[in-house]
Coordinates of C-alpha atoms in Angstrom, one line a residue:
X1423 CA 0.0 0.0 0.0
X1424 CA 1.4 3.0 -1.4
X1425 CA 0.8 6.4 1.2
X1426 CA 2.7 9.1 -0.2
X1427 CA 2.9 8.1 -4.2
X1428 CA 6.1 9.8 -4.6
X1429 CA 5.0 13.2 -2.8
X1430 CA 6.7 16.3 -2.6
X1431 CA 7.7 18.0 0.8
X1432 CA 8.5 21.4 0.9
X1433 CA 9.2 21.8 4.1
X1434 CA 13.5 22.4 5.0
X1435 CA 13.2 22.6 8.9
X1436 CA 11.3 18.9 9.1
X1437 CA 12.2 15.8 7.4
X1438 CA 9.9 12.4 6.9
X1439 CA 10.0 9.1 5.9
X1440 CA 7.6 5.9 7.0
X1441 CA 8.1 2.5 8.4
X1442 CA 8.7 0.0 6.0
X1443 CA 10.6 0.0 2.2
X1444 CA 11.7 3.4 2.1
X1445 CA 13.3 5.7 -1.0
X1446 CA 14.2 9.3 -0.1
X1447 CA 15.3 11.6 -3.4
X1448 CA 16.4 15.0 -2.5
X1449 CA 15.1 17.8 -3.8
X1450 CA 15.9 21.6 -3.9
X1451 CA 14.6 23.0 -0.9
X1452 CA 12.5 19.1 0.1
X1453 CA 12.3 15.9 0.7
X1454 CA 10.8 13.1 -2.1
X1455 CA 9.0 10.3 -0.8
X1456 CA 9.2 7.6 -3.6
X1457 CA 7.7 4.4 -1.8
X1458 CA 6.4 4.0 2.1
X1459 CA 3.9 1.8 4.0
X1460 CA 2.6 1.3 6.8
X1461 CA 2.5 -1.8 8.9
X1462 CA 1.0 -2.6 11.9
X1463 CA 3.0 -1.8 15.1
X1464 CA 1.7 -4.2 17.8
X1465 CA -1.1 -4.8 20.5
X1466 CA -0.8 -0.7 21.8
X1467 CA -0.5 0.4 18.3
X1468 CA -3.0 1.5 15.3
X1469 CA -1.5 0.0 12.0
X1470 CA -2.2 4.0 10.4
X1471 CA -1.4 6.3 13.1
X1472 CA 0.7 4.3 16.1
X1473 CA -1.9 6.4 18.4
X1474 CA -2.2 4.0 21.5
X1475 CA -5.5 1.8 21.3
X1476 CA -6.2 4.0 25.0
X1477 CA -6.3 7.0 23.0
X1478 CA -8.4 5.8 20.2
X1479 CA -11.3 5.1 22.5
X1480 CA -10.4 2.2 24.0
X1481 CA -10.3 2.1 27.9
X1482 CA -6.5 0.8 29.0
X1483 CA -6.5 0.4 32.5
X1484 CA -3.8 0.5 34.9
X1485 CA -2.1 -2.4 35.9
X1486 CA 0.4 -1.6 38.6
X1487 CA 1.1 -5.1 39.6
X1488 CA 2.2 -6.0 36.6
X1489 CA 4.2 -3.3 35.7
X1490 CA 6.5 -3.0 39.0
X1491 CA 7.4 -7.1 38.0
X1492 CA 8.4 -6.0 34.8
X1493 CA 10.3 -2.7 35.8
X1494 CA 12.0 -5.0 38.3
X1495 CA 13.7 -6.6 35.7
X1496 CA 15.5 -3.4 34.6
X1497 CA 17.5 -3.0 38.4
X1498 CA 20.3 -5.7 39.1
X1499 CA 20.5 -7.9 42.1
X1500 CA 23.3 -10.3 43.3
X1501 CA 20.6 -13.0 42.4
X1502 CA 21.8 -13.1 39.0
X1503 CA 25.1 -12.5 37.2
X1504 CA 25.9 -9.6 35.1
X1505 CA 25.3 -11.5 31.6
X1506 CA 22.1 -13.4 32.4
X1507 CA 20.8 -10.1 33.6
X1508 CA 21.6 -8.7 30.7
X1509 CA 19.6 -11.6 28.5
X1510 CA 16.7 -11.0 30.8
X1511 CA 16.1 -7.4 30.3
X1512 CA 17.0 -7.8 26.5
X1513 CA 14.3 -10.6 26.2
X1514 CA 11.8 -9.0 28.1
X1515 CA 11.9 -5.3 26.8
X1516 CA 12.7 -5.8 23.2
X1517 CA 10.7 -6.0 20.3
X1518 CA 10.0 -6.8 16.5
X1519 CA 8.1 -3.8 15.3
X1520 CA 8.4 0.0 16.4
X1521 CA 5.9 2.3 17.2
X1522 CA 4.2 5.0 15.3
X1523 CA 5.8 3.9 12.0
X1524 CA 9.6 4.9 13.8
X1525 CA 12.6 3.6 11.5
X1526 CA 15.7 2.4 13.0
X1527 CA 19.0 2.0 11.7
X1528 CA 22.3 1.2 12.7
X1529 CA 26.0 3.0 12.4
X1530 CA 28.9 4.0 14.1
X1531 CA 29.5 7.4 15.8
X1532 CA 33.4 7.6 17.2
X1533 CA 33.6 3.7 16.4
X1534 CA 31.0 3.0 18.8
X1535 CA 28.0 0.6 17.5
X1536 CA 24.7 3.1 17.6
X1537 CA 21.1 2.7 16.9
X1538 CA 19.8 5.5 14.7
X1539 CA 16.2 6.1 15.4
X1540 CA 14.1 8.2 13.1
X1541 CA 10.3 8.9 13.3
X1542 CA 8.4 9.9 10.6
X1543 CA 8.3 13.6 11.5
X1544 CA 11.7 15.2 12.7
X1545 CA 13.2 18.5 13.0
X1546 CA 16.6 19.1 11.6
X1547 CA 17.7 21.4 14.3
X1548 CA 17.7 19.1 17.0
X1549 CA 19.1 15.6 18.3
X1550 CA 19.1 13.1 21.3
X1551 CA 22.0 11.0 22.3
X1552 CA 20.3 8.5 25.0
X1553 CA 22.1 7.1 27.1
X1554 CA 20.2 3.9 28.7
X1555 CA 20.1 2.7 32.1
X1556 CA 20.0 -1.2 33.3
X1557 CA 22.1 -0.9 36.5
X1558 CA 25.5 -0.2 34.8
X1559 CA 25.8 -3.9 34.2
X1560 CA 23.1 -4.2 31.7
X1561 CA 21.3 -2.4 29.1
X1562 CA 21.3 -2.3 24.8
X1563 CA 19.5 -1.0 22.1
X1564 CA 17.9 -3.5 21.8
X1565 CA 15.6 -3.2 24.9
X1566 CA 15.4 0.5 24.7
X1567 CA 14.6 0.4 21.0
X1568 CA 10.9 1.0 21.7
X1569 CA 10.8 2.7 24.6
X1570 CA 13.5 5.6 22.4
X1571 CA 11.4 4.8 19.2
X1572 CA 8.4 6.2 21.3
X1573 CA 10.6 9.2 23.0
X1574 CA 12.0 9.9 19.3
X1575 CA 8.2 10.6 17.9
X1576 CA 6.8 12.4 20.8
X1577 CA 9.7 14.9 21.3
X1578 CA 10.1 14.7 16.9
X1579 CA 13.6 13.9 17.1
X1580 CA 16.4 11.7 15.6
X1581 CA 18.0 9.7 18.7
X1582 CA 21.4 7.8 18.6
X1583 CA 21.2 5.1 21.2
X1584 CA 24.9 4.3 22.4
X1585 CA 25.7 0.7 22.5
X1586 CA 28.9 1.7 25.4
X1587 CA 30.9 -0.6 27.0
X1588 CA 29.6 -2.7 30.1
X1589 CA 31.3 -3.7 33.5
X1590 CA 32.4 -5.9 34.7
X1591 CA 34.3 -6.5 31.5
X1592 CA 35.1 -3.3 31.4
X1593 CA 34.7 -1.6 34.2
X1594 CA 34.3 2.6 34.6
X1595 CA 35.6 4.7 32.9
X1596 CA 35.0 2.3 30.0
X1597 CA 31.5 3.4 29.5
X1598 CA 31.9 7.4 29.9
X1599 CA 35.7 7.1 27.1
X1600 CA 32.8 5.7 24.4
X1601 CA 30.5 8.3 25.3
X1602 CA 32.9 10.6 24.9
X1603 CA 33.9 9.8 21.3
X1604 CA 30.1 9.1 20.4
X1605 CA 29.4 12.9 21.4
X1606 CA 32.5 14.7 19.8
X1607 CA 31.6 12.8 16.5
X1608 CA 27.7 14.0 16.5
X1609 CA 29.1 16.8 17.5
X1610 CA 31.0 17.7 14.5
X1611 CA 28.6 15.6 12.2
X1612 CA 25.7 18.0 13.3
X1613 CA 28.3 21.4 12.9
X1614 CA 28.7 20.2 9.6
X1615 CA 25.3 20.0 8.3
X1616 CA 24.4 23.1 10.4
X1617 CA 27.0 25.3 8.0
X1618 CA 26.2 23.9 4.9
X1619 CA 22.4 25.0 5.6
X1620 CA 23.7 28.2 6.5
X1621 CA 26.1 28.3 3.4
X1622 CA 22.7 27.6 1.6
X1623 CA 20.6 29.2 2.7
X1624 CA 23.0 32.9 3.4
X1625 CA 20.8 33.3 6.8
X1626 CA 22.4 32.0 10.3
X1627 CA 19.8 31.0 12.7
X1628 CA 17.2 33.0 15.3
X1629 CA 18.3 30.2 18.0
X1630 CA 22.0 30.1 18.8
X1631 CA 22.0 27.9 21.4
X1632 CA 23.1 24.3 21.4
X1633 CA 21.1 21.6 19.6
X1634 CA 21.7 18.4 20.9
X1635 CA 19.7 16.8 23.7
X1636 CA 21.6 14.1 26.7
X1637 CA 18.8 12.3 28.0
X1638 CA 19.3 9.2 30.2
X1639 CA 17.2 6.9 32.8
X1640 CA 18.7 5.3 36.2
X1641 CA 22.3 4.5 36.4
X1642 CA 22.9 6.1 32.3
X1643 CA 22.0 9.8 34.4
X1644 CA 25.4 9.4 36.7
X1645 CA 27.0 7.8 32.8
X1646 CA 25.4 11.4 31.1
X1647 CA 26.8 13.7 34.1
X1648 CA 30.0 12.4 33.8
X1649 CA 29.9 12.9 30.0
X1650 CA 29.5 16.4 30.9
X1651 CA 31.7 16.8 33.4
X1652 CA 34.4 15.5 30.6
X1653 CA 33.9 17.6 28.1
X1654 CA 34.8 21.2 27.6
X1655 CA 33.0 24.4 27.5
X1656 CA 33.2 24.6 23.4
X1657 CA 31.1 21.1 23.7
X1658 CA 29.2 21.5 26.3
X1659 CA 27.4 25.0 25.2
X1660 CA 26.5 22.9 21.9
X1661 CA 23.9 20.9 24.6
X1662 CA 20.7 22.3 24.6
X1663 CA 18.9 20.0 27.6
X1664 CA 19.8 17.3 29.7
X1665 CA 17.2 15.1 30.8
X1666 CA 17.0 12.5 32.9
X1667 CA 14.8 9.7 33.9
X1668 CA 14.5 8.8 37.5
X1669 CA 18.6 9.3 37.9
X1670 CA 21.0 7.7 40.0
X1671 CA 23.0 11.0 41.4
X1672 CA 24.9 9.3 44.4
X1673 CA 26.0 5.8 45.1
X1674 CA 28.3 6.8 47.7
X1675 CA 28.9 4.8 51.3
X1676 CA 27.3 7.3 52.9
X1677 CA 24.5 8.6 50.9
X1678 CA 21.3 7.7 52.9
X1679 CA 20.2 5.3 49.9
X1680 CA 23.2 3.1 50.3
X1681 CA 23.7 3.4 54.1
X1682 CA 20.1 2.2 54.2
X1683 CA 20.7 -1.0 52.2
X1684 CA 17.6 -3.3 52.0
X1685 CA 15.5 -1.3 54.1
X1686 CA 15.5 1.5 52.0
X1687 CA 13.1 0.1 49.1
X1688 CA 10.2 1.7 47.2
X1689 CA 8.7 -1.9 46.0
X1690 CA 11.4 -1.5 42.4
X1691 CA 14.6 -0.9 43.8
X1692 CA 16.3 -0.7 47.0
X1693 CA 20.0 1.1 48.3
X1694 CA 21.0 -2.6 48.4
X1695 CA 20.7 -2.9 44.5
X1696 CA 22.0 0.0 43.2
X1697 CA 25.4 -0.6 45.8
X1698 CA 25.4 -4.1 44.0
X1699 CA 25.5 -2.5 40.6
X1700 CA 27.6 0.1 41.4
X1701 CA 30.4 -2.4 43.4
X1702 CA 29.9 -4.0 39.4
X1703 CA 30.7 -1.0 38.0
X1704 CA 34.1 0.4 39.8
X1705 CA 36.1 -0.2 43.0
X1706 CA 34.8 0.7 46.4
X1707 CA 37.4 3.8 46.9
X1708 CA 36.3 5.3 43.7
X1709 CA 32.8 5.1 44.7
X1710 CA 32.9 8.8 45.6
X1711 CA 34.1 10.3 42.8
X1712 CA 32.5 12.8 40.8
X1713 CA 32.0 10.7 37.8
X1714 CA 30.5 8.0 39.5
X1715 CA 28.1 9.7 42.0
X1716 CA 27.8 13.4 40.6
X1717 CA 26.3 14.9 43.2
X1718 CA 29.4 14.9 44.8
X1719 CA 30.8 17.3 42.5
X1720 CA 31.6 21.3 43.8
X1721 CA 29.7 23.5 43.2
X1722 CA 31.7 25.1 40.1
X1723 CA 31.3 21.8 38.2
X1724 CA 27.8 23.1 37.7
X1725 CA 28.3 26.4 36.1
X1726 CA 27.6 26.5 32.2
X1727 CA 25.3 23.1 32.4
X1728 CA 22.6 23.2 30.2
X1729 CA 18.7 23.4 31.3
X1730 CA 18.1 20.0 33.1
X1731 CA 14.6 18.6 33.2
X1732 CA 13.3 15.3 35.3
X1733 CA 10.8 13.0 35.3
X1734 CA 10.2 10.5 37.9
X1735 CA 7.7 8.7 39.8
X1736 CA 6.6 10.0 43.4
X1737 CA 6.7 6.7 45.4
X1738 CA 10.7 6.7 43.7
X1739 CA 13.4 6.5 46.7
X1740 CA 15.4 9.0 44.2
X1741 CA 13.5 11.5 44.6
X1742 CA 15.2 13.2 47.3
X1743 CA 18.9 12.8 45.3
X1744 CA 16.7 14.5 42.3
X1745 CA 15.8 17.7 44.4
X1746 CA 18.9 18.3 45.7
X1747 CA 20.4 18.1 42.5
X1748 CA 17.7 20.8 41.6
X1749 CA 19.2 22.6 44.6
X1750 CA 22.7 22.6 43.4
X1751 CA 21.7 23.5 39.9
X1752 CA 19.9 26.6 41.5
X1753 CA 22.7 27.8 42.9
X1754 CA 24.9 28.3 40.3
X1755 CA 21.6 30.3 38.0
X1756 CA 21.4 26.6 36.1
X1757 CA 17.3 26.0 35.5
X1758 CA 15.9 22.5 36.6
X1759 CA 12.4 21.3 35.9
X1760 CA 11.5 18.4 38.2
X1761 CA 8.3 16.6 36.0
X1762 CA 7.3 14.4 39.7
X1763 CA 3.9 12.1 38.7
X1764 CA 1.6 11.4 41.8
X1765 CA 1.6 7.4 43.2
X1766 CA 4.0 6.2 40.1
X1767 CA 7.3 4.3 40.3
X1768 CA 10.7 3.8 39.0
X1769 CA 10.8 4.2 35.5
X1770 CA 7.3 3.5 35.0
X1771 CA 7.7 5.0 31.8
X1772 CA 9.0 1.7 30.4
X1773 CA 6.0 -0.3 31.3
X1774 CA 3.6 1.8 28.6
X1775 CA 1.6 -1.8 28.0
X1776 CA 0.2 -1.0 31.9
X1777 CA 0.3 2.0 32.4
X1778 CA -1.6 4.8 30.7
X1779 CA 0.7 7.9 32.6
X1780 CA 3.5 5.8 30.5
X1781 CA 1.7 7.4 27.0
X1782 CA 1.1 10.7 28.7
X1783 CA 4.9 11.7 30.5
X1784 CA 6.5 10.4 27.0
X1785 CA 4.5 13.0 25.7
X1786 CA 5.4 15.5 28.7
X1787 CA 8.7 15.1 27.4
X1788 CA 8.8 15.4 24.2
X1789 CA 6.6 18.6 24.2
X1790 CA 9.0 20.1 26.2
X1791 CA 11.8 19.0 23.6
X1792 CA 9.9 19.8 20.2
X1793 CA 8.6 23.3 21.4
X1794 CA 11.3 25.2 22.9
X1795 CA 12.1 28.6 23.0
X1796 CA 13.4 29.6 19.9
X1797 CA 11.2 27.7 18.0
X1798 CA 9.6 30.4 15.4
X1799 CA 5.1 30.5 15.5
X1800 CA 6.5 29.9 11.8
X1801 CA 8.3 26.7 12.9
X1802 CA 5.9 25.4 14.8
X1803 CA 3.2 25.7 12.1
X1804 CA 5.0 24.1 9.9
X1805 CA 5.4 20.7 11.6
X1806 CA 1.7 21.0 12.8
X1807 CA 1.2 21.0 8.6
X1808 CA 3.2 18.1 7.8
X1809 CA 1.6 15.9 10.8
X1810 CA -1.9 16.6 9.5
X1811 CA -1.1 16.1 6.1
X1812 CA 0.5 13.0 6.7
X1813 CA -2.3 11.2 8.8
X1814 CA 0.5 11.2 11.9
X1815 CA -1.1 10.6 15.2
X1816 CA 0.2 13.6 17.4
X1817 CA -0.8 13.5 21.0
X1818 CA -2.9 15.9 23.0
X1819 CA -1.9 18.2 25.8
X1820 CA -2.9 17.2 29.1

């Protein structure tokens, strides 16, 4: 079933394509669609839109139960090892098809393995490097394929998914050296295409400020900080946001989380958990350090970090780790939006076929992303065009 029958596009700030067999021609000044169809995406998908069967009248209810045994899988215990961890939460959280019609591809940024996830709709201005949790020890791109595939649509972004280095093969600062070299090559790959549009084009742009997005959940937040941390000023005013999924923001001995041990458990994870992933991760003496717990960082390595926005659960342990960070970030002018949702859990955003608040903090998110200050009333029109003209499901405030 042919969609798009070779259309057109017009459009230089927004580029589509579709699930399925794909040929992109371009044009001065567009984009041509040659061949694209739609498949269907799954039980919580509509084969035309990708709008969740909840949202296209259908009642989901919430099934709390069954989503804490499922996010339960994502946090490390000494029950298992490192590598059958690893196969569990691959198993469990990947999946054949993506939603809303998102395409993923693979490639290398800085010789590290990436996914490449595009949805249909996507500005040019803008990109997310996501950097995926799973207790240090665990974690691909295959398990966080969908989950970023539906991040990717909602916040209409392309997203490079990282596939870093694990302990305890290789232990820190394994993982933050391939982040490293993933950023600095976006980095320039995204400079590159931003002066030959303005070499085209003869106009530089309203917005000046950086264009690439960190975002990261659990244990990837302390991986992203330290990214940050690394880098220097000339890369780090090139990041626009940082956001962060229920983060782990200190693992140290005596951080009340840790100290705590088993007692300190929100019915997902517990202090004892994340001390087992993090004794995984590096060696007890280096626990402390910046880089590992970054909320043990002065004061000045806060100055100059971009806007921070997180989302968590209000049952979450983390919480109080998350507001001090806040704190810290006020202090030094830095602007933090804490996105707290009433009786959820630990990265209940990953259990979407439960929970409807899954859907709607995606969403949250992505709105926050995709309409940014900067963004022209021109701009913003002009993807609310392409959506409607291309049948794309785009979800509703709430």
């Amino acid at each position: 079933m042919d969609l798009f029958g070779g259309k057109t596009l017009d459009e230089p700030n927004y580029s589509l394509h579709a699930h399925s067999v794909l040929t992109v021609i371009s044009l001065s000044g567009g984009l041509r669609i040659e061949k694209a169809a739609y498949i269907k995406v799954g039980k919580f998908g509509n084969s035309v839109s990708g709008c969740p069967d909840y949202l296209m009248g259908n009642v989901m209810k919430a099934d709390k139960k069954s989503a804490v045994k499922k996010i339960k899988e994502m946090v490390y215990t000494t029950k298992q090892e490192p590598e059958e961890f690893r196969t569990n939460m691959d198993r469990l959280f990947s999946t054949v098809f993506l939603p809303n019609n998102v395409e993923c591809s693979e490639r290398d940024y800085g010789g590290i393995k990436c996914d490449v996830i595009s949805p249909v709709v996507y500005s040019s201005k803008r990109v997310i490097i996501y950097i995926h949790g799973g207790s240090f020890v665990g974690g691909s791109c295959s398990a966080y394929r969908n989950f970023c595939a539906s991040f990717a649509h909602a916040s209409s972004c392309r997203l490079i998914v990282p596939e870093f280095r694990l302990p305890p093969t290789y232990p820190f600062p394994a993982s933050i050296d391939d982040l490293v070299n993933v950023f600095r090559s976006v980095y320039e790959e995204e400079n590159v295409a931003r002066n030959l549009e303005i070499s085209a084009s003869g106009l530089r742009p309203s917005n000046s400020s950086g264009h690439i997005i960190i975002a990261a959940d659990g244990s990837g937040a302390s991986l992203a900080m330290a990214l940050i941390f690394k880098i220097n000023k000339k890369y780090r005013s090139n990041i626009q946001n940082l956001v962060l999924f229920s983060p782990w923001l200190d693992m140290s001995s005596d951080s009340p989380l840790i100290a705590g041990g088993r007692k300190v458990n929100d019915g997902v994870i517990s202090g004892e958990a994340i001390h087992a992933a993090v004794d995984k991760y590096t060696y007890a003496a280096n626990i402390s350090n910046p880089l590992v717990s970054p909320l043990k960082a002065p004061i000045e390595d806060f100055e100059a970090f971009p806007q921070v926005y997180i989302q968590m659960g209000e049952k979450e342990i983390l919480l109080s780790q998350a507001k001090e960070l806040k704190s810290r970030l006020s202090q030094v002018g830095v602007d933090c939006i804490m996105d707290v949702w009433p009786d959820m859990m630990y990265m209940f955003q990953m259990a979407d076929e439960f929970l409807p608040d899954s859907h709607l903090a995606v969403n949250r998110v992505g709105e926050f992303i995709s309409k940014r200050e900067g963004d022209s009333e021109e701009e913003i029109e002009e993807r609310r065009k392409i959506i409607k003209k291309n049948n794309i499901w785009e979800p509703q405030k709430n």
